């Protein structure tokens, strides 16, 4: 085979024919020296070919008739041939044929034929026209995205440099992306398009030689990927490089819903930490200090019930006793104890200690004084009950009046100026009881009057010992469940903001366990210390002795 080349814009159109036989027979051939150069950028391209006729037919007179035909391929390509006058040299005729080639795609190959007729001799010359630049094909992917956060819909930009030969029929192939942890497959079609193709129609493209092209890869449909890290490859292929150029790609999928839920879990942990470490701890300390007062309040309630029953059944008003209970209830109320500095406030305002500033001894003396007053009330109640017992066994008609007098006298003992010690109070009660016995002995009748009974009033200080015990147990339970939560900002930064693939079940679990210090929360949590966190945020911690 011998070849004739037409250089079109730096590309070559090659025409290949059969060699002429060694003996003198009629034959048309293309002269191998007829390589012509056509300036770059011309379409159609023009050049001159040299056609030879040898053998007996060359000795005859006649005119040359040429007809070009397309064997197959691109029907839009045409080759128009125009020949000049023949040049006779010995037993051969030579024609300069002006060839005009138009519509030949870059990097294409087109089989054609030429029918030559001279003085009755006809011959068909098969040849192939190719439009290939000189040199070898090469391309190189530059600025390809190695890894990025991706929503599964946006186009991925990258750059591709094409060497001396243009790239035709460029398209993209992609393997399925595989999740790093679950190994789930995410399959989807992809298309390549130039930067100017806003719609990214998906058609194959042609890239000019010796240029850096701005391209993008876009999925043909949205990739519904669960949150996670995915790995895969893209392969660019063309007619010149059927094996393709492969580059790896990693994308991280997440969602606003996942991040919002993770943020909620961290916030839940932070508020839980504040509740446990500040509010509940303060309440436990407060309840512990309230327990002695609660015991006194329970005792006062029992004694108060006894007086209320006496007042109701005997139509007598214990004025001084009621005032004493009111004062004790006020002195045992949490507001009074808080104002006196014996217990802390219910809401600690994020400071420890929460407000208790009196010494334990002062608090003990305070409660001892209330205890002595309750003892006095108990003794008076016992004396009143004894008086009722004395009156109950007497049938004297004036017993009711005498009993009321005795109960009122017992009530007035609380207003006496003498100190209410056990001994002095017991002596005073004996005088009242003795007076009752004397009055009943002198009386000649009795009258039953149960109307106008005093309405009993309950004893209430705002808390009970059972309530304090329950609250303390509940606080301890929550404390074991929610102890040692870290700050919201640190958790959000390390678990959500720094994780582009946030949203997997493991991530949500780490958010929930973050503040609890559970080792399962990951290596970050295990190696996290207060100084390391502070250093990461540019904070200088000052050690406080």
Coordinates of C-alpha atoms in Angstrom, one line a residue, residues 314 383-407 432-441 445-448:
X314 CA -65.2 20.9 123.0
X383 CA -52.4 17.9 129.7
X384 CA -55.5 18.8 127.7
X385 CA -56.2 15.2 126.9
X386 CA -55.8 14.3 130.6
X387 CA -58.3 17.1 131.4
X388 CA -60.8 15.6 128.8
X389 CA -60.3 12.2 130.4
X390 CA -61.1 13.7 133.9
X391 CA -64.2 15.4 132.6
X392 CA -65.4 12.4 130.7
X393 CA -65.8 10.3 133.8
X394 CA -67.7 13.0 135.6
X395 CA -71.5 13.4 135.3
X396 CA -71.7 16.9 136.8
X397 CA -73.8 19.2 134.6
X398 CA -71.2 22.0 134.7
X399 CA -68.5 19.7 133.5
X400 CA -68.4 21.2 130.0
X401 CA -67.8 24.7 131.3
X402 CA -65.2 23.5 133.7
X403 CA -63.4 21.6 130.9
X404 CA -63.5 24.7 128.7
X405 CA -62.0 26.7 131.5
X406 CA -59.2 24.1 132.0
X407 CA -58.5 24.0 128.2
X432 CA -54.8 23.5 135.9
X433 CA -55.8 19.9 136.3
X434 CA -56.2 20.2 140.0
X435 CA -58.4 23.2 139.5
X436 CA -60.5 21.2 137.1
X437 CA -61.0 18.5 139.6
X438 CA -62.0 21.0 142.3
X439 CA -64.4 22.7 140.0
X440 CA -66.1 19.4 139.0
X441 CA -66.4 18.5 142.7
X445 CA -74.8 20.0 137.1
X446 CA -73.5 20.1 133.6
X447 CA -74.7 21.3 130.2
X448 CA -73.8 19.7 126.8

